[in-house]
mmCIF file of C-alpha atoms and ligand atoms in Angstrom:
data_model
loop_
_atom_site.group_PDB
_atom_site.id
_atom_site.type_symbol
_atom_site.label_atom_id
_atom_site.label_comp_id
_atom_site.label_asym_id
_atom_site.label_seq_id
_atom_site.Cartn_x
_atom_site.Cartn_y
_atom_site.Cartn_z
ATOM 1 C CA MET A 1 5.979 18.650 -16.577
ATOM 2 C CA LYS A 2 3.655 17.145 -13.894
ATOM 3 C CA ALA A 3 2.292 13.459 -13.282
ATOM 4 C CA VAL A 4 -1.423 12.886 -13.192
ATOM 5 C CA ILE A 5 -3.362 9.632 -12.394
ATOM 6 C CA ARG A 6 -5.038 8.303 -15.598
ATOM 7 C CA GLY A 7 -6.625 5.204 -14.161
ATOM 8 C CA VAL A 8 -6.869 2.894 -11.139
ATOM 9 C CA GLY A 9 -7.422 -0.831 -10.902
ATOM 10 C CA HIS A 10 -7.640 -3.498 -8.225
ATOM 11 C CA TYR A 11 -8.005 -6.962 -7.465
ATOM 12 C CA LEU A 12 -8.947 -8.954 -4.193
ATOM 13 C CA PRO A 13 -8.973 -12.888 -3.852
ATOM 14 C CA LYS A 14 -12.423 -14.476 -3.665
ATOM 15 C CA ARG A 15 -11.622 -16.314 -0.213
ATOM 16 C CA VAL A 16 -12.394 -14.262 2.724
ATOM 17 C CA LEU A 17 -10.984 -14.992 6.003
ATOM 18 C CA THR A 18 -12.989 -13.727 9.001
ATOM 19 C CA ASN A 19 -11.991 -13.250 12.652
ATOM 20 C CA PHE A 20 -14.356 -16.063 13.516
ATOM 21 C CA ASP A 21 -12.395 -18.299 11.024
ATOM 22 C CA LEU A 22 -8.897 -17.172 13.006
ATOM 23 C CA GLU A 23 -10.676 -17.865 16.384
ATOM 24 C CA LYS A 24 -10.588 -21.538 15.338
ATOM 25 C CA MET A 25 -6.845 -21.403 14.139
ATOM 26 C CA VAL A 26 -4.957 -19.411 16.951
ATOM 27 C CA GLU A 27 -6.051 -18.471 20.398
ATOM 28 C CA THR A 28 -7.647 -15.083 19.619
ATOM 29 C CA SER A 29 -11.105 -13.600 19.268
ATOM 30 C CA ASP A 30 -13.164 -11.378 17.102
ATOM 31 C CA THR A 31 -13.454 -8.961 19.918
ATOM 32 C CA TRP A 32 -9.732 -8.569 20.342
ATOM 33 C CA ILE A 33 -8.771 -8.443 16.708
ATOM 34 C CA ARG A 34 -11.589 -5.630 16.120
ATOM 35 C CA GLU A 35 -10.859 -3.563 19.198
ATOM 36 C CA ARG A 36 -7.023 -3.760 18.658
ATOM 37 C CA THR A 37 -6.658 -3.283 15.033
ATOM 38 C CA GLY A 38 -9.993 -2.460 13.567
ATOM 39 C CA ILE A 39 -9.914 -5.587 11.111
ATOM 40 C CA GLN A 40 -12.967 -7.953 10.586
ATOM 41 C CA THR A 41 -11.956 -9.798 7.407
ATOM 42 C CA ARG A 42 -9.254 -10.205 5.042
ATOM 43 C CA HIS A 43 -8.671 -11.825 1.504
ATOM 44 C CA ILE A 44 -6.615 -14.914 0.819
ATOM 45 C CA ALA A 45 -5.435 -15.864 -2.540
ATOM 46 C CA ALA A 46 -6.349 -19.180 -3.927
ATOM 47 C CA GLU A 47 -3.641 -21.951 -4.240
ATOM 48 C CA ASP A 48 -3.231 -21.229 -7.910
ATOM 49 C CA GLU A 49 -2.964 -17.403 -7.671
ATOM 50 C CA TYR A 50 0.398 -15.833 -7.006
ATOM 51 C CA THR A 51 1.163 -12.351 -6.645
ATOM 52 C CA SER A 52 1.616 -11.845 -10.432
ATOM 53 C CA THR A 53 -2.006 -13.229 -10.658
ATOM 54 C CA LEU A 54 -3.274 -10.361 -8.668
ATOM 55 C CA ALA A 55 -1.188 -7.873 -10.230
ATOM 56 C CA ILE A 56 -2.116 -8.470 -13.621
ATOM 57 C CA ASN A 57 -5.578 -8.317 -12.735
ATOM 58 C CA ALA A 58 -5.208 -4.841 -11.093
ATOM 59 C CA ALA A 59 -2.926 -3.750 -13.944
ATOM 60 C CA LYS A 60 -5.552 -4.762 -16.730
ATOM 61 C CA GLU A 61 -8.297 -2.873 -14.743
ATOM 62 C CA ALA A 62 -6.142 0.125 -14.351
ATOM 63 C CA LEU A 63 -5.356 0.131 -17.931
ATOM 64 C CA ALA A 64 -8.799 -0.186 -19.222
ATOM 65 C CA ASP A 65 -9.751 2.946 -16.807
ATOM 66 C CA ALA A 66 -7.432 4.985 -18.283
ATOM 67 C CA GLU A 67 -8.391 3.950 -21.816
ATOM 68 C CA MET A 68 -4.824 2.518 -22.724
ATOM 69 C CA THR A 69 -3.101 -0.658 -23.694
ATOM 70 C CA GLY A 70 0.454 -2.113 -22.805
ATOM 71 C CA GLU A 71 1.643 -0.201 -25.952
ATOM 72 C CA ASP A 72 1.065 3.238 -24.164
ATOM 73 C CA ILE A 73 2.999 2.254 -21.240
ATOM 74 C CA ASP A 74 6.987 2.975 -21.054
ATOM 75 C CA MET A 75 7.765 1.714 -17.532
ATOM 76 C CA ILE A 76 6.043 -0.760 -14.955
ATOM 77 C CA ILE A 77 6.999 -0.584 -11.380
ATOM 78 C CA LEU A 78 5.630 -3.178 -9.231
ATOM 79 C CA ALA A 79 6.154 -3.031 -5.162
ATOM 80 C CA THR A 80 5.810 -6.328 -3.476
ATOM 81 C CA THR A 81 7.563 -7.998 -0.462
ATOM 82 C CA THR A 82 6.053 -11.506 -1.896
ATOM 83 C CA PRO A 83 7.318 -11.777 -5.587
ATOM 84 C CA ASP A 84 6.235 -14.935 -7.648
ATOM 85 C CA ASP A 85 9.942 -15.899 -7.856
ATOM 86 C CA THR A 86 13.371 -14.800 -6.484
ATOM 87 C CA THR A 87 14.123 -13.870 -10.136
ATOM 88 C CA PRO A 88 12.947 -12.511 -12.430
ATOM 89 C CA ALA A 89 11.150 -9.531 -11.211
ATOM 90 C CA THR A 90 7.241 -10.161 -10.989
ATOM 91 C CA ALA A 91 6.849 -6.899 -13.050
ATOM 92 C CA VAL A 92 8.136 -8.658 -16.124
ATOM 93 C CA LYS A 93 5.216 -11.037 -15.996
ATOM 94 C CA VAL A 94 2.839 -8.184 -15.803
ATOM 95 C CA GLN A 95 4.817 -6.605 -18.845
ATOM 96 C CA GLU A 96 4.144 -9.918 -20.895
ATOM 97 C CA ALA A 97 0.656 -10.232 -19.838
ATOM 98 C CA ILE A 98 -0.222 -6.640 -21.139
ATOM 99 C CA ASN A 99 1.619 -7.211 -24.444
ATOM 100 C CA MET A 100 4.248 -4.464 -23.505
ATOM 101 C CA MET A 101 7.272 -5.597 -25.720
ATOM 102 C CA HIS A 102 9.166 -2.153 -25.176
ATOM 103 C CA GLY A 103 10.290 -0.071 -22.176
ATOM 104 C CA CYS A 104 11.160 -1.786 -18.957
ATOM 105 C CA ALA A 105 9.552 -3.346 -15.731
ATOM 106 C CA PHE A 106 11.044 -3.773 -12.475
ATOM 107 C CA ASP A 107 10.118 -4.483 -8.952
ATOM 108 C CA VAL A 108 10.642 -2.290 -5.943
ATOM 109 C CA GLN A 109 10.893 -3.536 -2.323
ATOM 110 C CA ALA A 110 10.135 -1.320 0.523
ATOM 111 C CA ALA A 111 7.507 -3.309 2.424
ATOM 112 C CA CYS A 112 4.067 -1.427 3.267
ATOM 113 C CA SER A 113 5.658 1.731 1.732
ATOM 114 C CA GLY A 114 6.460 0.220 -1.684
ATOM 115 C CA PHE A 115 3.928 1.596 -3.691
ATOM 116 C CA MET A 116 4.954 5.058 -2.612
ATOM 117 C CA TYR A 117 8.528 4.317 -3.418
ATOM 118 C CA ALA A 118 7.096 3.067 -7.071
ATOM 119 C CA MET A 119 4.980 6.276 -7.137
ATOM 120 C CA SER A 120 8.095 8.324 -6.484
ATOM 121 C CA VAL A 121 10.319 6.780 -8.847
ATOM 122 C CA ALA A 122 7.491 7.074 -11.676
ATOM 123 C CA ASN A 123 6.843 10.656 -10.648
ATOM 124 C CA GLN A 124 10.669 11.432 -11.152
ATOM 125 C CA TYR A 125 10.472 9.804 -14.519
ATOM 126 C CA ILE A 126 7.570 11.534 -15.659
ATOM 127 C CA ILE A 127 8.513 15.124 -14.564
ATOM 128 C CA SER A 128 12.050 14.712 -16.221
ATOM 129 C CA GLY A 129 10.335 13.733 -19.433
ATOM 130 C CA SER A 130 12.010 10.310 -19.439
ATOM 131 C CA ALA A 131 8.447 8.603 -19.461
ATOM 132 C CA ARG A 132 5.220 9.413 -20.336
ATOM 133 C CA ASN A 133 2.914 6.899 -18.730
ATOM 134 C CA VAL A 134 3.967 4.540 -16.221
ATOM 135 C CA LEU A 135 2.134 1.601 -14.462
ATOM 136 C CA ILE A 136 2.786 1.544 -10.754
ATOM 137 C CA ILE A 137 1.385 -1.670 -8.882
ATOM 138 C CA GLY A 138 1.008 -2.809 -5.271
ATOM 139 C CA ALA A 139 0.742 -6.525 -5.037
ATOM 140 C CA GLU A 140 1.075 -8.990 -2.286
ATOM 141 C CA THR A 141 0.252 -12.668 -1.277
ATOM 142 C CA LEU A 142 1.153 -12.106 2.263
ATOM 143 C CA SER A 143 -0.550 -15.159 3.343
ATOM 144 C CA ARG A 144 2.369 -17.107 1.870
ATOM 145 C CA ILE A 145 4.679 -15.591 4.380
ATOM 146 C CA VAL A 146 2.631 -15.516 7.440
ATOM 147 C CA ASP A 147 3.158 -18.032 10.230
ATOM 148 C CA TRP A 148 -0.483 -19.205 10.801
ATOM 149 C CA LYS A 149 0.394 -20.218 14.363
ATOM 150 C CA ASP A 150 1.490 -16.856 15.196
ATOM 151 C CA ARG A 151 -1.353 -15.009 16.794
ATOM 152 C CA ASN A 152 0.782 -11.792 17.034
ATOM 153 C CA THR A 153 0.844 -11.534 12.988
ATOM 154 C CA CYS A 154 -1.746 -13.858 11.477
ATOM 155 C CA VAL A 155 -4.711 -11.649 12.381
ATOM 156 C CA LEU A 156 -3.319 -8.640 10.567
ATOM 157 C CA PHE A 157 -2.587 -9.260 7.114
ATOM 158 C CA GLY A 158 -4.435 -10.070 3.832
ATOM 159 C CA ASP A 159 -3.839 -10.581 0.116
ATOM 160 C CA GLY A 160 -4.450 -8.240 -2.802
ATOM 161 C CA ALA A 161 -3.392 -5.826 -5.358
ATOM 162 C CA GLY A 162 -3.943 -2.098 -6.320
ATOM 163 C CA ALA A 163 -2.535 -0.373 -9.579
ATOM 164 C CA ALA A 164 -2.512 3.156 -10.990
ATOM 165 C CA VAL A 165 -1.546 4.606 -14.423
ATOM 166 C CA LEU A 166 0.405 7.707 -14.118
ATOM 167 C CA GLY A 167 0.899 10.179 -17.111
ATOM 168 C CA VAL A 168 1.992 13.435 -18.166
ATOM 169 C CA ALA A 169 -0.693 16.283 -17.280
ATOM 170 C CA THR A 170 -2.099 18.310 -20.181
ATOM 171 C CA LYS A 171 -1.890 22.187 -20.171
ATOM 172 C CA GLU A 172 -5.283 22.201 -18.987
ATOM 173 C CA GLU A 173 -4.818 19.857 -16.200
ATOM 174 C CA GLU A 174 -1.612 21.623 -15.083
ATOM 175 C CA ALA A 175 -3.674 25.062 -15.211
ATOM 176 C CA SER A 176 -6.216 23.424 -12.987
ATOM 177 C CA GLY A 177 -3.565 22.387 -10.582
ATOM 178 C CA ALA A 178 -4.074 18.826 -10.902
ATOM 179 C CA GLY A 179 -1.355 16.322 -10.564
ATOM 180 C CA ILE A 180 1.100 14.855 -8.033
ATOM 181 C CA LEU A 181 2.413 17.936 -6.127
ATOM 182 C CA ASP A 182 5.139 15.936 -4.211
ATOM 183 C CA VAL A 183 6.319 12.373 -3.058
ATOM 184 C CA ILE A 184 8.595 11.910 -0.234
ATOM 185 C CA ILE A 185 10.280 8.755 0.930
ATOM 186 C CA HIS A 186 12.263 7.660 3.770
ATOM 187 C CA SER A 187 14.024 4.705 5.394
ATOM 188 C CA ASP A 188 15.795 4.021 8.666
ATOM 189 C CA GLY A 189 17.822 0.679 8.679
ATOM 190 C CA ARG A 190 18.397 0.886 12.504
ATOM 191 C CA PHE A 191 14.969 -0.296 12.958
ATOM 192 C CA ARG A 192 14.914 -3.130 10.423
ATOM 193 C CA HIS A 193 14.972 -6.021 13.275
ATOM 194 C CA LEU A 194 11.494 -4.655 14.374
ATOM 195 C CA LEU A 195 9.603 -5.801 11.163
ATOM 196 C CA THR A 196 11.278 -8.521 9.443
ATOM 197 C CA THR A 197 11.129 -12.228 8.354
ATOM 198 C CA THR A 198 12.574 -15.354 10.101
ATOM 199 C CA GLY A 199 14.615 -15.927 6.872
ATOM 200 C CA GLY A 200 15.653 -14.821 3.213
ATOM 201 C CA VAL A 201 17.172 -15.865 -0.022
ATOM 202 C CA SER A 202 20.832 -15.339 0.727
ATOM 203 C CA ARG A 203 20.808 -15.684 4.497
ATOM 204 C CA THR A 204 18.538 -19.115 5.170
ATOM 205 C CA GLN A 205 17.558 -20.155 1.281
ATOM 206 C CA THR A 206 13.947 -19.603 2.584
ATOM 207 C CA ALA A 207 11.371 -16.817 2.251
ATOM 208 C CA GLY A 208 10.942 -16.812 6.113
ATOM 209 C CA TYR A 209 7.888 -15.662 7.944
ATOM 210 C CA VAL A 210 6.751 -12.238 9.077
ATOM 211 C CA LEU A 211 8.261 -11.400 12.602
ATOM 212 C CA MET A 212 7.069 -8.244 14.199
ATOM 213 C CA GLU A 213 7.297 -6.377 17.521
ATOM 214 C CA GLY A 214 3.892 -4.814 17.235
ATOM 215 C CA ARG A 215 3.979 -2.296 19.943
ATOM 216 C CA GLU A 216 7.439 -0.894 18.814
ATOM 217 C CA VAL A 217 6.338 -0.711 15.281
ATOM 218 C CA PHE A 218 3.051 1.099 16.523
ATOM 219 C CA ARG A 219 4.968 3.609 18.448
ATOM 220 C CA HIS A 220 7.241 4.601 15.535
ATOM 221 C CA ALA A 221 4.397 4.455 13.077
ATOM 222 C CA VAL A 222 2.266 7.264 14.425
ATOM 223 C CA THR A 223 5.355 9.460 14.855
ATOM 224 C CA ASN A 224 6.702 8.807 11.256
ATOM 225 C CA LEU A 225 3.471 9.091 9.552
ATOM 226 C CA ALA A 226 2.443 12.402 11.140
ATOM 227 C CA ASP A 227 5.949 13.664 10.452
ATOM 228 C CA VAL A 228 6.265 12.602 6.918
ATOM 229 C CA ALA A 229 2.963 14.153 6.289
ATOM 230 C CA ASP A 230 3.707 17.433 7.782
ATOM 231 C CA GLU A 231 6.984 17.498 5.732
ATOM 232 C CA VAL A 232 5.078 17.083 2.579
ATOM 233 C CA LEU A 233 2.671 19.751 3.423
ATOM 234 C CA LYS A 234 5.207 22.137 4.254
ATOM 235 C CA ARG A 235 7.360 21.333 1.024
ATOM 236 C CA ALA A 236 4.108 21.899 -0.996
ATOM 237 C CA ARG A 237 3.359 25.094 1.041
ATOM 238 C CA VAL A 238 -0.428 23.413 1.632
ATOM 239 C CA ASP A 239 -2.317 24.069 4.961
ATOM 240 C CA VAL A 240 -3.676 20.838 6.323
ATOM 241 C CA LYS A 241 -7.179 22.225 6.318
ATOM 242 C CA ASP A 242 -7.107 22.416 2.636
ATOM 243 C CA VAL A 243 -6.632 18.613 2.229
ATOM 244 C CA ASP A 244 -9.776 16.837 1.297
ATOM 245 C CA TYR A 245 -9.003 13.196 2.339
ATOM 246 C CA LEU A 246 -6.321 11.286 3.936
ATOM 247 C CA VAL A 247 -5.438 7.786 1.990
ATOM 248 C CA PRO A 248 -3.162 6.158 4.781
ATOM 249 C CA HIS A 249 -1.588 2.632 4.748
ATOM 250 C CA GLN A 250 -4.176 0.513 6.291
ATOM 251 C CA ALA A 251 -2.230 -1.537 9.266
ATOM 252 C CA ASN A 252 -4.148 -0.675 12.205
ATOM 253 C CA VAL A 253 -7.269 1.669 12.756
ATOM 254 C CA ARG A 254 -5.541 3.086 15.923
ATOM 255 C CA ILE A 255 -2.332 4.012 14.026
ATOM 256 C CA ILE A 256 -4.818 5.690 11.514
ATOM 257 C CA GLU A 257 -6.851 7.504 14.371
ATOM 258 C CA GLY A 258 -3.637 8.567 16.073
ATOM 259 C CA THR A 259 -2.042 9.989 12.864
ATOM 260 C CA ALA A 260 -5.313 11.863 11.847
ATOM 261 C CA LYS A 261 -5.571 13.214 15.135
ATOM 262 C CA LYS A 262 -1.988 14.527 15.191
ATOM 263 C CA LEU A 263 -2.510 16.160 11.950
ATOM 264 C CA GLY A 264 -5.883 17.608 12.840
ATOM 265 C CA ILE A 265 -7.647 15.689 9.970
ATOM 266 C CA GLY A 266 -11.225 14.266 10.931
ATOM 267 C CA MET A 267 -11.922 10.359 10.473
ATOM 268 C CA ASP A 268 -14.703 11.451 8.191
ATOM 269 C CA LYS A 269 -11.940 12.588 5.770
ATOM 270 C CA VAL A 270 -10.092 9.372 5.884
ATOM 271 C CA ILE A 271 -10.393 6.374 3.519
ATOM 272 C CA LEU A 272 -10.762 3.065 5.414
ATOM 273 C CA THR A 273 -10.446 -0.468 3.754
ATOM 274 C CA LEU A 274 -8.997 -2.086 6.850
ATOM 275 C CA PRO A 275 -12.169 -3.571 8.334
ATOM 276 C CA GLN A 276 -12.632 -5.753 5.084
ATOM 277 C CA GLN A 277 -8.988 -6.074 3.863
ATOM 278 C CA GLY A 278 -6.768 -6.056 6.703
ATOM 279 C CA ASN A 279 -3.149 -5.314 6.071
ATOM 280 C CA THR A 280 -2.030 -5.736 2.460
ATOM 281 C CA SER A 281 1.378 -4.158 2.732
ATOM 282 C CA ALA A 282 2.234 -2.644 -0.477
ATOM 283 C CA ALA A 283 -1.136 -3.178 -2.125
ATOM 284 C CA SER A 284 -2.886 -1.271 0.821
ATOM 285 C CA ILE A 285 -2.645 2.359 -0.627
ATOM 286 C CA PRO A 286 -3.385 1.801 -4.104
ATOM 287 C CA LEU A 287 -6.473 -0.455 -2.864
ATOM 288 C CA ALA A 288 -7.539 2.613 -0.769
ATOM 289 C CA LEU A 289 -7.108 4.930 -3.597
ATOM 290 C CA TYR A 290 -9.192 2.594 -5.719
ATOM 291 C CA GLU A 291 -11.856 2.282 -3.357
ATOM 292 C CA GLY A 292 -11.777 5.964 -2.542
ATOM 293 C CA ILE A 293 -12.444 6.704 -6.289
ATOM 294 C CA LYS A 294 -14.976 4.320 -7.001
ATOM 295 C CA SER A 295 -17.083 5.041 -4.206
ATOM 296 C CA GLY A 296 -17.134 8.584 -5.149
ATOM 297 C CA GLN A 297 -15.616 9.696 -1.935
ATOM 298 C CA LEU A 298 -12.441 11.008 -3.887
ATOM 299 C CA GLN A 299 -13.237 13.326 -6.689
ATOM 300 C CA ARG A 300 -11.474 15.408 -9.421
ATOM 301 C CA GLY A 301 -10.076 18.757 -8.034
ATOM 302 C CA GLN A 302 -9.572 17.298 -4.555
ATOM 303 C CA LEU A 303 -6.307 17.525 -2.576
ATOM 304 C CA ILE A 304 -5.338 14.075 -1.224
ATOM 305 C CA LEU A 305 -2.634 13.123 1.316
ATOM 306 C CA LEU A 306 -1.186 9.855 1.177
ATOM 307 C CA ASP A 307 0.909 8.180 3.894
ATOM 308 C CA ALA A 308 2.607 4.963 4.512
ATOM 309 C CA MET A 309 4.818 3.120 6.672
ATOM 310 C CA GLY A 310 6.576 -0.402 6.981
ATOM 311 C CA GLY A 311 9.519 -2.623 7.369
ATOM 312 C CA GLY A 312 12.738 -1.187 7.147
ATOM 313 C CA PHE A 313 11.634 1.161 8.586
ATOM 314 C CA THR A 314 10.350 2.870 5.513
ATOM 315 C CA TRP A 315 7.890 5.631 5.305
ATOM 316 C CA ALA A 316 6.275 8.200 2.652
ATOM 317 C CA GLY A 317 3.936 10.686 2.194
ATOM 318 C CA ALA A 318 2.568 12.287 -1.085
ATOM 319 C CA LEU A 319 0.242 15.050 -1.965
ATOM 320 C CA ILE A 320 -1.993 14.626 -5.104
ATOM 321 C CA ARG A 321 -4.656 16.971 -6.573
ATOM 322 C CA LEU A 322 -6.789 14.470 -8.360
HETATM 323 O O1 UT7 B 401 2.078 -2.595 8.048
HETATM 324 C C1 UT7 B 401 3.417 -2.212 8.687
HETATM 325 C C2 UT7 B 401 3.250 -1.488 10.039
HETATM 326 N N1 UT7 B 401 2.598 -2.559 10.645
HETATM 327 C C3 UT7 B 401 2.115 -1.930 11.971
HETATM 328 O O2 UT7 B 401 1.708 -1.049 12.006
HETATM 329 C C4 UT7 B 401 1.540 -2.702 13.056
HETATM 330 C C5 UT7 B 401 1.791 -1.822 14.355
HETATM 331 N N2 UT7 B 401 1.446 -2.855 15.372
HETATM 332 C C6 UT7 B 401 -0.052 -3.037 15.806
HETATM 333 O O3 UT7 B 401 -0.784 -2.742 14.854
HETATM 334 C C7 UT7 B 401 -0.200 -3.712 17.358
HETATM 335 O O4 UT7 B 401 0.919 -3.496 17.850
HETATM 336 C C8 UT7 B 401 -0.751 -5.192 17.108
HETATM 337 C C9 UT7 B 401 -2.243 -5.043 16.571
HETATM 338 C C10 UT7 B 401 0.343 -5.811 16.411
HETATM 339 C C11 UT7 B 401 -0.970 -5.542 18.562
HETATM 340 O O5 UT7 B 401 -1.669 -4.973 19.406
HETATM 341 P P1 UT7 B 401 -1.216 -4.163 20.898
HETATM 342 O O6 UT7 B 401 -2.305 -3.423 21.220
HETATM 343 O O7 UT7 B 401 0.269 -3.421 20.569
HETATM 344 O O8 UT7 B 401 -1.028 -5.504 21.599
HETATM 345 P P2 UT7 B 401 0.554 -6.274 22.507
HETATM 346 O O9 UT7 B 401 1.246 -6.503 21.281
HETATM 347 O O10 UT7 B 401 0.746 -5.024 23.477
HETATM 348 O O11 UT7 B 401 -0.406 -7.474 22.982
HETATM 349 C C12 UT7 B 401 -1.247 -7.129 24.016
HETATM 350 C C13 UT7 B 401 -1.792 -8.383 24.707
HETATM 351 C C14 UT7 B 401 -0.450 -9.506 24.804
HETATM 352 O O12 UT7 B 401 -0.809 -10.282 25.793
HETATM 353 P P3 UT7 B 401 -0.422 -9.829 27.343
HETATM 354 O O13 UT7 B 401 1.366 -10.018 27.098
HETATM 355 O O14 UT7 B 401 -0.800 -8.639 27.836
HETATM 356 O O15 UT7 B 401 -0.792 -11.254 28.075
HETATM 357 C C15 UT7 B 401 -0.635 -10.286 23.398
HETATM 358 O O16 UT7 B 401 -0.074 -11.586 23.710
HETATM 359 O O17 UT7 B 401 -2.395 -9.073 23.422
HETATM 360 C C16 UT7 B 401 -2.070 -10.413 23.143
HETATM 361 N N3 UT7 B 401 -2.244 -10.606 21.540
HETATM 362 C C17 UT7 B 401 -3.456 -11.279 21.478
HETATM 363 N N4 UT7 B 401 -4.506 -11.654 22.117
HETATM 364 C C18 UT7 B 401 -5.550 -12.080 21.147
HETATM 365 C C19 UT7 B 401 -1.380 -10.524 20.600
HETATM 366 N N5 UT7 B 401 -2.090 -10.945 19.746
HETATM 367 C C20 UT7 B 401 -3.256 -11.437 20.058
HETATM 368 C C21 UT7 B 401 -4.345 -11.945 19.240
HETATM 369 N N6 UT7 B 401 -5.391 -12.266 19.822
HETATM 370 N N7 UT7 B 401 -4.362 -12.045 18.073
#
């Protein structure tokens, strides 16, 4: 059995924070942020919006797009670094909101690679025949764990959510080659201190603020992203020339350009949401996927390469024929 994407959804909070707004908050400039990161604006959740609010909106749109209801879904996997509560998982709030009273819902935490981890688990459940339809979500309110006085990090992140419904490919779809060809996930805990938070539930009884050694993360990101892309291409026996689009994690346009160059993929074949959305961590890949599909750049039959890298370090790559 093979898993295919049945529908996609998204949600971005209304409030937009521009680089010019940030100029009034920390010692920075629109020019520095644009030139060093490629970011121009990011969305910030309203006070009464939580990660679950964003996730539920994205999930409902993905379900409508797939022409399904909660009753059709066997499993929800929600990737986030910013859950509503320490327990229970934010995923169960989505489960309740979509009237799904069977199956299971749980969170995964793999920082910016979280959505790819969720995709990997969902894919395994589908190809093993243990689940038919799985709702996967990446949702974040990173604005809640950003130190708004730290210019090294506060200019980078944004809030948002993206979702996808994965289902079992029909015989016709299988014959056409559609579906998830492979997902590869990696982590290496030796580098966990390079992208972390100042605290956590067990250690400090707080959520802490994002702490990053940007230059080091940057250096590892380009290498790991290009390596995992190569790995997934090799394992699927696909030539990079046959890739129609790259849907990368949106952290820094220079990282994306560096990775694309290493892979030999032109920037005209890359989906970019970074300028408008900033880095939304686990939400960034599904938001880019959504944008690509809804803008018409990504179309049925195309071969899409996805790759992500984040705290842990975690990194991941996937190949999907839409
Ligand atoms: O999503 C998970 C993965 N995350 C990433 O992939 C992020 C990876 N890292 C990056 O994207 C980049 O390293 C940053 C955007 C975070 C930083 O860019 P950089 O080109 O690596 O800058 P830097 O850290 O080397 O800093 C260069 C200078 C420093 O000043 P000095 O020491 O040269 O005087 C910083 O203090 O830029 C300064 N700086 C800023 N200046 C204006 C750092 N942040 C800012 C700022 N505005 N916001």
